[in-house]
CSV table of C-alpha atoms in Angstrom, one decimal:
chain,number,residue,atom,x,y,z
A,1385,UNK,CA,-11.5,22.7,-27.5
A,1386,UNK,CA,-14.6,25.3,-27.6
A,1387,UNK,CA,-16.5,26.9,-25.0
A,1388,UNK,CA,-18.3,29.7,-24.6
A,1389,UNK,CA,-17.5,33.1,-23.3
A,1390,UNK,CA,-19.1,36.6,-22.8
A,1391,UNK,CA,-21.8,35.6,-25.6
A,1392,UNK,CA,-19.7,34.1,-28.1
A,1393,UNK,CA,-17.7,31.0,-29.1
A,1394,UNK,CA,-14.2,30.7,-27.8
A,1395,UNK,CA,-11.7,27.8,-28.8
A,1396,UNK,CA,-8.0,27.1,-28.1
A,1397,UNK,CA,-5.9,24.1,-28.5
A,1398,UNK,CA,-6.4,20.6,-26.2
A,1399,UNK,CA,-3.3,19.6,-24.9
A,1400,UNK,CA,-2.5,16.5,-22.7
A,1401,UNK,CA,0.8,15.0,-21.9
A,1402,UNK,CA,-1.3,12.4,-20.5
A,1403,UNK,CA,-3.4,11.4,-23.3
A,1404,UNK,CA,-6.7,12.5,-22.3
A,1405,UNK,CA,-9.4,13.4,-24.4
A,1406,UNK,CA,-10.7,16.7,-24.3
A,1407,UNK,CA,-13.6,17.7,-22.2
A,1408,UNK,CA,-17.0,17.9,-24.2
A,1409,UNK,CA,-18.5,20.3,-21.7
A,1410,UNK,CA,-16.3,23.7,-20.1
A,1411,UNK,CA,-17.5,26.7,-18.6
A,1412,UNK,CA,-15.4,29.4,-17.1
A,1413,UNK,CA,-15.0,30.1,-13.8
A,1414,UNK,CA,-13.5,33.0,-11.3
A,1415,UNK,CA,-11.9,33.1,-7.8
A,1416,UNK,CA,-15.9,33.7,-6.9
A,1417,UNK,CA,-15.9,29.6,-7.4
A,1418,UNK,CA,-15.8,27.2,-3.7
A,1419,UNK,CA,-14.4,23.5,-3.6
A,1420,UNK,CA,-17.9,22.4,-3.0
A,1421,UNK,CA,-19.5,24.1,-6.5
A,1422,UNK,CA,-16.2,22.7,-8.3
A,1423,UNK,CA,-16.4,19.4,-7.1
A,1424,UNK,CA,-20.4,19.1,-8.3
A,1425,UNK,CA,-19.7,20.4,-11.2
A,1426,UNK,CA,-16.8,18.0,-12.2
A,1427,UNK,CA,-19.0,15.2,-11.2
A,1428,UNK,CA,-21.3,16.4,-13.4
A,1429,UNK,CA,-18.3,15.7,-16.2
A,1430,UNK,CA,-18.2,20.0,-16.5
A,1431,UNK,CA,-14.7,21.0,-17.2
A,1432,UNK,CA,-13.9,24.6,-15.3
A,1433,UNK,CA,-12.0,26.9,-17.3
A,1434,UNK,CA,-10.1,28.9,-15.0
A,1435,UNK,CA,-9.9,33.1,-15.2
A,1436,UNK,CA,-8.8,34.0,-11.8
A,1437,UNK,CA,-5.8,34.5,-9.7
A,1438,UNK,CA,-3.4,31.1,-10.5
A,1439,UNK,CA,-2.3,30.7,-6.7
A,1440,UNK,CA,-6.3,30.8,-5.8
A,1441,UNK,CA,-6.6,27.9,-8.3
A,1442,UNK,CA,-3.6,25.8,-6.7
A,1443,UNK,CA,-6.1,26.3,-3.6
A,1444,UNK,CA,-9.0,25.1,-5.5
A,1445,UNK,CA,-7.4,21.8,-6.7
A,1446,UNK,CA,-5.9,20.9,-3.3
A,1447,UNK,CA,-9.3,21.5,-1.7
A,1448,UNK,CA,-11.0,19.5,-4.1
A,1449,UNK,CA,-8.1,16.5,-3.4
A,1450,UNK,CA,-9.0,16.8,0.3
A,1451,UNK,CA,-12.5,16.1,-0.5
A,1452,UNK,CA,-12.2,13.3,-2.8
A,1453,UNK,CA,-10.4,11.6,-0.1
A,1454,UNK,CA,-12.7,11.5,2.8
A,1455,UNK,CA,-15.6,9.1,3.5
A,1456,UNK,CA,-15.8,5.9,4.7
A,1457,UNK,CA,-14.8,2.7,2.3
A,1458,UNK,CA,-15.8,-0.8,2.6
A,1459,UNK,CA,-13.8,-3.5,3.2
A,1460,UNK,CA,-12.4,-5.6,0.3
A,1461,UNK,CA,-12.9,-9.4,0.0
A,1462,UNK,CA,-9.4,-10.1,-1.7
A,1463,UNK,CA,-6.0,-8.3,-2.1
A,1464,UNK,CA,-6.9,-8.3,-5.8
A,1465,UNK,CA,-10.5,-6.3,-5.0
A,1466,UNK,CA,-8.5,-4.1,-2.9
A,1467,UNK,CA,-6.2,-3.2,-5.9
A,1468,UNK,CA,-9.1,-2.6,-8.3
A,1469,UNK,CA,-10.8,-0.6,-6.0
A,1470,UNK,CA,-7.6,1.5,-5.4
A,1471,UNK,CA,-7.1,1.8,-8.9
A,1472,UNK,CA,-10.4,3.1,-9.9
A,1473,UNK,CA,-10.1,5.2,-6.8
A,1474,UNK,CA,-7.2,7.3,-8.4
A,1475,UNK,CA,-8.6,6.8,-11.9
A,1476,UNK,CA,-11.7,8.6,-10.4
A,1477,UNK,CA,-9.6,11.7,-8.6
A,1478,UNK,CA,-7.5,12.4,-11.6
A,1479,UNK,CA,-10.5,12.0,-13.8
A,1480,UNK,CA,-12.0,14.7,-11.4
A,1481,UNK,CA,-9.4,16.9,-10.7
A,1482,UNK,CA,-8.5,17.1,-14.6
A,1483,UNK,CA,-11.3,19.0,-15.1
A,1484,UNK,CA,-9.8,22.0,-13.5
A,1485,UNK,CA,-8.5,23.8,-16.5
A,1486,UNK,CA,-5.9,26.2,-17.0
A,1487,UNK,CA,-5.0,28.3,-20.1
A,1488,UNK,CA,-1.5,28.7,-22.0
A,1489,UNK,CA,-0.5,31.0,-24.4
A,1490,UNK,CA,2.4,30.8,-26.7
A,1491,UNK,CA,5.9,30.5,-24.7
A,1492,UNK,CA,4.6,29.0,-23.2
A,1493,UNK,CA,3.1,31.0,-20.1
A,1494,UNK,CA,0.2,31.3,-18.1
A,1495,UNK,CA,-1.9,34.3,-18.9
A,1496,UNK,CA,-3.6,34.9,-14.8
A,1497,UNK,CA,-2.4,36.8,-12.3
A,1498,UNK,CA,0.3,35.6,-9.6
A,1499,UNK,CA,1.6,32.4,-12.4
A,1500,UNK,CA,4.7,31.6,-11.7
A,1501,UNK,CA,7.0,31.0,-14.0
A,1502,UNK,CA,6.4,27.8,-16.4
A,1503,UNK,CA,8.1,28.4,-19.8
A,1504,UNK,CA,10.6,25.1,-19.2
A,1505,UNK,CA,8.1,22.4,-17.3
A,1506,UNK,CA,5.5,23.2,-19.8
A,1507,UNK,CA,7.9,22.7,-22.9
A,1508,UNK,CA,9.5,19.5,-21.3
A,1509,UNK,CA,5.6,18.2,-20.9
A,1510,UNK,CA,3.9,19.2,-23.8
A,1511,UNK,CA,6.6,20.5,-26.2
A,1512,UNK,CA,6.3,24.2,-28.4
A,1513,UNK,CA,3.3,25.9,-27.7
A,1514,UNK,CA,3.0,28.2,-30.7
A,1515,UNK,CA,-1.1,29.2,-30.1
A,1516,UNK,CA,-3.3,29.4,-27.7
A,1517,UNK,CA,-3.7,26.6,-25.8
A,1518,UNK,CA,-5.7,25.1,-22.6
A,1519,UNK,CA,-4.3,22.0,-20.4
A,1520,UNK,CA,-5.6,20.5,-16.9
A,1521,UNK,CA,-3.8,22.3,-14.1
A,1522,UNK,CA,-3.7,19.0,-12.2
A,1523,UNK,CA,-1.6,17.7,-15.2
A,1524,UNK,CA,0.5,21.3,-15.2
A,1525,UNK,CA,1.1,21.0,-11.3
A,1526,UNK,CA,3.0,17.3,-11.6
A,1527,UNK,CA,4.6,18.6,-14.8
A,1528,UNK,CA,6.2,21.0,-12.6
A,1529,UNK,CA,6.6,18.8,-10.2
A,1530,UNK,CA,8.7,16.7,-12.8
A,1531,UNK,CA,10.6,19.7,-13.8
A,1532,UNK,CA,12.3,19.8,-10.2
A,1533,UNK,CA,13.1,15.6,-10.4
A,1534,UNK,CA,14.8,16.6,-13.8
A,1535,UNK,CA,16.5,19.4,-12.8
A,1536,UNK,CA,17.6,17.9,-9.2
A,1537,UNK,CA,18.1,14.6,-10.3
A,1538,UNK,CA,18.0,11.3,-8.7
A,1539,UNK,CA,20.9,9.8,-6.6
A,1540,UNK,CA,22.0,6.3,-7.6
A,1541,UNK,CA,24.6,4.6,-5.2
A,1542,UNK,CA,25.4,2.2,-8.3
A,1543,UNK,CA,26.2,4.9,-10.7
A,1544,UNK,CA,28.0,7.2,-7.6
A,1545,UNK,CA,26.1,9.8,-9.7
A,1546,UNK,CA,22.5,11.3,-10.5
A,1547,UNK,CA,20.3,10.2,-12.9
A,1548,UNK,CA,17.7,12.9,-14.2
A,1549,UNK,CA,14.2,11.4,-15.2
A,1550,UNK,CA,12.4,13.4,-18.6
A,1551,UNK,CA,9.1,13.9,-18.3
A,1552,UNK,CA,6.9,10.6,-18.8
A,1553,UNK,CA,9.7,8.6,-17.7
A,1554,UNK,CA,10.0,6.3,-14.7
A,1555,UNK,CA,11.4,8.1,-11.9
A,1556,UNK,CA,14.3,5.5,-10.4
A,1557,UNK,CA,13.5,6.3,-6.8
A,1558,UNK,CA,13.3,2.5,-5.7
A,1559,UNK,CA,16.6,1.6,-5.4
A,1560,UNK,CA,16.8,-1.9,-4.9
A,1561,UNK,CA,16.4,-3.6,-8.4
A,1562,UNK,CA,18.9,-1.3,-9.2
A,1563,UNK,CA,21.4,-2.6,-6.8
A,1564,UNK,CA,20.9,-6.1,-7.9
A,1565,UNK,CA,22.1,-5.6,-11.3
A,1566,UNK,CA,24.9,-3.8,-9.7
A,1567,UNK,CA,25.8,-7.1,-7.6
A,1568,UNK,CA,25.0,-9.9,-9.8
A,1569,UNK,CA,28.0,-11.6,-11.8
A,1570,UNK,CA,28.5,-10.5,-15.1
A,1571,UNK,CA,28.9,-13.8,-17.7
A,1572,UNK,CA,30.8,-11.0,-20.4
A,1573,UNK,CA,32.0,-7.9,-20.7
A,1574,UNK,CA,31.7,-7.0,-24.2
A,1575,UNK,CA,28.0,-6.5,-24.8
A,1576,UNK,CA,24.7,-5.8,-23.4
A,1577,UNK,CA,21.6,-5.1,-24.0
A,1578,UNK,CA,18.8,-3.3,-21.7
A,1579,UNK,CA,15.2,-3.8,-22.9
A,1580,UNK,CA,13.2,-1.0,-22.0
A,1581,UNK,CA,15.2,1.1,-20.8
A,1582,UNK,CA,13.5,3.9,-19.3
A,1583,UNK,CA,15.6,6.5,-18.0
A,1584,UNK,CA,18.6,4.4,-18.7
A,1585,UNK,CA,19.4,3.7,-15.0
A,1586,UNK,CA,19.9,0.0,-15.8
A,1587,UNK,CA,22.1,0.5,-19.0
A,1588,UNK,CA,24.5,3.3,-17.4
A,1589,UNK,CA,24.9,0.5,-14.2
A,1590,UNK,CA,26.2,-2.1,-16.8
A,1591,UNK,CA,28.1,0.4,-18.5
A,1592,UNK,CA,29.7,1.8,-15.3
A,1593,UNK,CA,30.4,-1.8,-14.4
A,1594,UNK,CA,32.8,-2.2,-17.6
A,1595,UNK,CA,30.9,-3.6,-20.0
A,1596,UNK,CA,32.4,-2.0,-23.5
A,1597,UNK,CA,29.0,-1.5,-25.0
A,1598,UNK,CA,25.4,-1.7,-23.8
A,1599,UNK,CA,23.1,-1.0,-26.5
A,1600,UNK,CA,19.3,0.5,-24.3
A,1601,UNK,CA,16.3,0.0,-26.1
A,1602,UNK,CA,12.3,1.9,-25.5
A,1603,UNK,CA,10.0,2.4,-28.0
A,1604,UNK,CA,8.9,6.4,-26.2
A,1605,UNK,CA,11.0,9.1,-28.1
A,1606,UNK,CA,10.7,10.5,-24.4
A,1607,UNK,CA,12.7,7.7,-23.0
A,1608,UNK,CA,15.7,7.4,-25.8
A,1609,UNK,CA,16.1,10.9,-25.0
A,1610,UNK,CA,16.4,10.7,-21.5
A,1611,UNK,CA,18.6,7.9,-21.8
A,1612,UNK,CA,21.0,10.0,-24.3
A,1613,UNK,CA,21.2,13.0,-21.7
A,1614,UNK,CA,22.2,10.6,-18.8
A,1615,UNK,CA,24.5,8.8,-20.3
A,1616,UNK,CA,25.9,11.8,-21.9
A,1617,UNK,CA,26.0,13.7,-18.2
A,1618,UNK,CA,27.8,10.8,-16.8
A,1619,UNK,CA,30.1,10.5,-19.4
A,1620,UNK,CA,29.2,7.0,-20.4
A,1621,UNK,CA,28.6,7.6,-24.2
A,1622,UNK,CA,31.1,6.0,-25.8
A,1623,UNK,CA,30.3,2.9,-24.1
A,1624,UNK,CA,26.2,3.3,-24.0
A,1625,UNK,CA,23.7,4.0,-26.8
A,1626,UNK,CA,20.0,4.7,-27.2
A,1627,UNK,CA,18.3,2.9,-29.6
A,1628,UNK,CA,14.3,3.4,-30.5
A,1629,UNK,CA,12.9,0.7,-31.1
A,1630,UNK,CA,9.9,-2.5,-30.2
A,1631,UNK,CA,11.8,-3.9,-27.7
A,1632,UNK,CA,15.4,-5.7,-29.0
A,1633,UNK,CA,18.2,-4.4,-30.9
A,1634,UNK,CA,19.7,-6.2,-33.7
A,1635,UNK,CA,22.3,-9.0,-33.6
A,1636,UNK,CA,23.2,-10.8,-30.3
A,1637,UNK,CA,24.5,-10.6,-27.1
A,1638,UNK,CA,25.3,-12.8,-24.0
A,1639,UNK,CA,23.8,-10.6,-22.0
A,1640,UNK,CA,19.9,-9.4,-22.1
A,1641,UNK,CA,18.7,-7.3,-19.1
A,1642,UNK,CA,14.8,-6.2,-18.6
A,1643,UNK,CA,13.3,-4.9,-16.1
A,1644,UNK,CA,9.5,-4.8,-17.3
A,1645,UNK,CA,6.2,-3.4,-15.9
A,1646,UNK,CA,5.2,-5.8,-12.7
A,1647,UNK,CA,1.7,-5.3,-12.6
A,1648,UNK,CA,-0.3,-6.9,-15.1
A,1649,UNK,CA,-3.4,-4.4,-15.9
A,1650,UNK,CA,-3.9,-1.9,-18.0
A,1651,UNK,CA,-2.7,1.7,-18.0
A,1652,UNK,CA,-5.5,4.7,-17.6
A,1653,UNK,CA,-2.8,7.2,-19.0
A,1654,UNK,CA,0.4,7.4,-21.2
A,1655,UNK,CA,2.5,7.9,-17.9
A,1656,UNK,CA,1.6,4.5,-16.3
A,1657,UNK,CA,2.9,2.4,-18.8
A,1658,UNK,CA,5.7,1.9,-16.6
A,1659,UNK,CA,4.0,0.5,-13.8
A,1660,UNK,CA,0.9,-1.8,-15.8
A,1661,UNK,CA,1.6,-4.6,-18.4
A,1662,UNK,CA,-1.9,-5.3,-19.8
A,1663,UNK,CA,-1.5,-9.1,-19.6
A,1664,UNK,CA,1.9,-9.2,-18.8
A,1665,UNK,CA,2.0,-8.8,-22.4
A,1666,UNK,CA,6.0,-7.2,-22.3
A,1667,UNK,CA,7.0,-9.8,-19.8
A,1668,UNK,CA,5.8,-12.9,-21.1
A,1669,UNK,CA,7.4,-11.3,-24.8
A,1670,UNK,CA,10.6,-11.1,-23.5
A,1671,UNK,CA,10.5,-14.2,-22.2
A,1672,UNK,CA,9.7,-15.9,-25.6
A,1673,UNK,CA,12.1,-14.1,-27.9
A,1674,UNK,CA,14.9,-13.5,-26.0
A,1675,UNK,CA,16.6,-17.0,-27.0
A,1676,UNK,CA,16.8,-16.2,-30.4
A,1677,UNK,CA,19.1,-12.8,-29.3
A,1678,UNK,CA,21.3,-14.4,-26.7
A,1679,UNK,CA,24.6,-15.6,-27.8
A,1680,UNK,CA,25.0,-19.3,-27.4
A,1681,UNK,CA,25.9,-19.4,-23.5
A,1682,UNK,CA,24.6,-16.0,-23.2
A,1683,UNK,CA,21.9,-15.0,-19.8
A,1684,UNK,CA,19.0,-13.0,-19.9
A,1685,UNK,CA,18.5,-11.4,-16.9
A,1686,UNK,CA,14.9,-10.5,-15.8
A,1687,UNK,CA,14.6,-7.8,-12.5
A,1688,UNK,CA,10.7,-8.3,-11.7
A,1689,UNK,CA,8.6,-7.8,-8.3
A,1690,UNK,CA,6.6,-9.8,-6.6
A,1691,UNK,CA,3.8,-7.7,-6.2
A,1692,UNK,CA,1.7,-9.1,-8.6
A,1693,UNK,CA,1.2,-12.7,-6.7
A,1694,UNK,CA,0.7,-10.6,-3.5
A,1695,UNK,CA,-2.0,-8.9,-5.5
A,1696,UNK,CA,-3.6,-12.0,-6.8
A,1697,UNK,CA,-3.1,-11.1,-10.4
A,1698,UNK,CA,-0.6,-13.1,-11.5
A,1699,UNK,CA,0.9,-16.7,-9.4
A,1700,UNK,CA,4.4,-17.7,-8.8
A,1701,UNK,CA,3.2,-21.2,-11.2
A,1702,UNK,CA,2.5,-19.1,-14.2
A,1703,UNK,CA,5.9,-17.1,-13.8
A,1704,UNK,CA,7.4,-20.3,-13.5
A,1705,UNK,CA,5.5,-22.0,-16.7
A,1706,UNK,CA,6.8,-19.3,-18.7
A,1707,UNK,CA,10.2,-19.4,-18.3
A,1708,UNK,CA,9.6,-23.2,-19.2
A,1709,UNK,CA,7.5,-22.5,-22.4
A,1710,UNK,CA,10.2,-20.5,-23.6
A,1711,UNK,CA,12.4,-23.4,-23.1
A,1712,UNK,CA,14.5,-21.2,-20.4
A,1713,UNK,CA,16.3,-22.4,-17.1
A,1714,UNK,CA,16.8,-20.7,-14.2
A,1715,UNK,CA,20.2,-20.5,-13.3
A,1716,UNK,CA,20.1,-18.4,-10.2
A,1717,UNK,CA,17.9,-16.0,-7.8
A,1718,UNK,CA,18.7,-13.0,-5.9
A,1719,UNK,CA,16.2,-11.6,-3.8
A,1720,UNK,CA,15.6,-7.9,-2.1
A,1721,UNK,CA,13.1,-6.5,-0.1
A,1722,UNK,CA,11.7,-3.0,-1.1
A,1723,UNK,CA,13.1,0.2,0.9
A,1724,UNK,CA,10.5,2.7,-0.7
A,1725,UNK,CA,7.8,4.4,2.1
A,1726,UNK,CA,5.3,2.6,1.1
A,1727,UNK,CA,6.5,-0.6,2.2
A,1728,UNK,CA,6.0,0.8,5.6
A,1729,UNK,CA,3.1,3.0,5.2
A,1730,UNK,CA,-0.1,1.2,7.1
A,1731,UNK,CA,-2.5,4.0,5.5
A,1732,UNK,CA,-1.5,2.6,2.1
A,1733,UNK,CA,-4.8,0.8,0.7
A,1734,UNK,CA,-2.3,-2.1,-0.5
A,1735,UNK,CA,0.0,-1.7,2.5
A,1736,UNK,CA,0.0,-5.5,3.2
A,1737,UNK,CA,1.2,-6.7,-0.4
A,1738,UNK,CA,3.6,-4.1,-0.4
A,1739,UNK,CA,5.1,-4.9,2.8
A,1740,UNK,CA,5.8,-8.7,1.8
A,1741,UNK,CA,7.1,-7.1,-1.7
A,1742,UNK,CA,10.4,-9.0,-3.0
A,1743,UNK,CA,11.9,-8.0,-6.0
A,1744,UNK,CA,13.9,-10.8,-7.6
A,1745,UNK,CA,16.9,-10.9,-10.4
A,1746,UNK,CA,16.4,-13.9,-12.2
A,1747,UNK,CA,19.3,-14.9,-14.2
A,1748,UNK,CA,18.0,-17.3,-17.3
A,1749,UNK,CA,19.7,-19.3,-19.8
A,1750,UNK,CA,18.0,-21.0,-23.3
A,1751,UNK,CA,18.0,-24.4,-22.7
């Protein structure tokens, strides 16, 4: 990334943990800068290079997040208008608020006065920083912000024990789908597979449960390294291993647990790819090749919210027509309604779908 600075050219490495491009136009900025002239100039795509005191930039950002959200908004005409809307909404405040940038020198720490320290959140975000580099402080604030869910960890009744999410990963705050596959009966004990494992909530659950080996899939190096750490912290390695790969493991197994993204659109960032299945395109994979890695008699279990029919984006018919054109039966149901805030947050944009939210365990068999 280049820019220009007292007269001459400037450059310094581009780094997003996010995957976003680097900004074509930056100019640097002081403490002299207001919310107003940074929000005008990030609408006019001007990325601000900050050289001031860190905690007066923190005061920049949030101002600039309290202006993006006032003003009045029309109505939508569907549930599904109101989702697009919402999304483009936070599409367009991250887009602006990324353009507030802050610069990193090897460490990794922040070269302005009154930073605090950042050496570990940075490295867990965005790896060795050996040069000079520059990254949005937006970004840098919830890479913090994901330093303190690592370090603290999240409680998990199931598991009688923490589970810390990695950077990138799916925090597992929403309890609920977890507790499912904790209830549910098990049809074996000797192997399992978790597809998409994530921060390997699911897989440590089976594990914990008795299964003698659960074999947890992702394709993010992020996530298989999560995993590792928590089952290694609750002392479930011996019976649970991290595996990279495209979705299953080799062999077979009787039973096949997934617990996929349940909104079927497409991602504006690395980090939602937890959340948005373009097309349903993981779900409706599962579906058609988990037969030919079940054990004969085996279940494949898929953990999957609602959400998506409350949304309009995807019916209750076409869930239904794919488990039959995978030539899979439904054997049984359970059913739980979401405890998370926003279930019973009436400010949420999409507080309606959310509050008739039910999250489903759908145990499957190859016919």
């Amino acid at each position: 990334m280049t820019w220009a600075e007292g007269g001459q050219s400037k450059s310094a490495r581009w780094r997003s943990a996010n995957g976003r491009p680097a900004p074509a136009r930056v100019e640097v900025v002081t403490d002299s800068l207001t919310a107003d002239e940074a929000n005008r100039m990030a609408s006019q795509g001007i990325a601000m290079l900050w050289h001031g005191d860190f905690h007066n930039a923190r005061q920049i950002l949030n101002a600039m997040d309290r202006r993006l959200g006032s003003g009045k908004k029309k109505a939508a005409d569907s549930p599904a208008d109101e989702f697009y809307r919402h999304r483009q909404s936070r599409s367009h405040r991250a887009r602006i608020l990324g353009l507030l940038l802050i610069p990193l020198n090897p460490g990794p720490v922040v070269p302005l006065r009154r930073s605090p320290d950042i050496q570990v959140a940075a490295g867990e975000a965005y790896g060795d920083i050996g040069e000079p580099s520059v990254v949005s402080l937006h970004e840098l604030v919830g890479a913090i912000g994901a330093h303190e869910w690592r370090r603290n960890g999240v409680y998990v009744p199931a598991l009688q024990g923490r589970i810390h999410p990695h950077y990138g990963t799916f925090f597992p705050t929403r309890g609920e789908y977890v507790d499912l596959l904790a209830d549910a009966p098990l049809p074996s004990d000797v192997l399992a597979f978790d597809v998409g494992t994530g921060t390997g909530v699911l897989a440590a659950v089976l594990a914990r449960r008795g299964i003698q080996r659960v074999v947890a899939t992702d394709n993010e190096p992020r996530a298989i390294a999560c995993a590792r750490e928590n089952f290694r912290n609750l002392g479930l390695q011996d019976r649970a291993e991290a595996v990279l790969t495209d979705m299953f493991p080799p062999g077979r197994a009787p039973l096949i647990v997934c617990n996929p993204p349940w909104i079927p659109a497409t991602p504006h960032s690395s980090l939602d790819n937890a959340v948005y299945d373009p097309g349903s395109r993981m779900l409706f994979r599962f579906l058609n090749e988990v037969s030919d890695h079940l054990e004969p008699g085996g279940e494949a279990w898929l953990i999957l919210s609602d959400l998506a029919e409350h949304l309009g984006l995807r019916t209750r018919d076409e869930l239904l027509g794919a488990f039959e054109a995978a030539g899979l039966t439904v054997l049984e149901r359970f059913d739980t309604k979401p405890t998370h805030p926003k279930a019973s947050d009436r400010t949420d944009p999409l507080f309606e779908a959310r509050a008739a939210e039910v999250t489903s365990l759908w145990r499957l068999a190859a016919r």
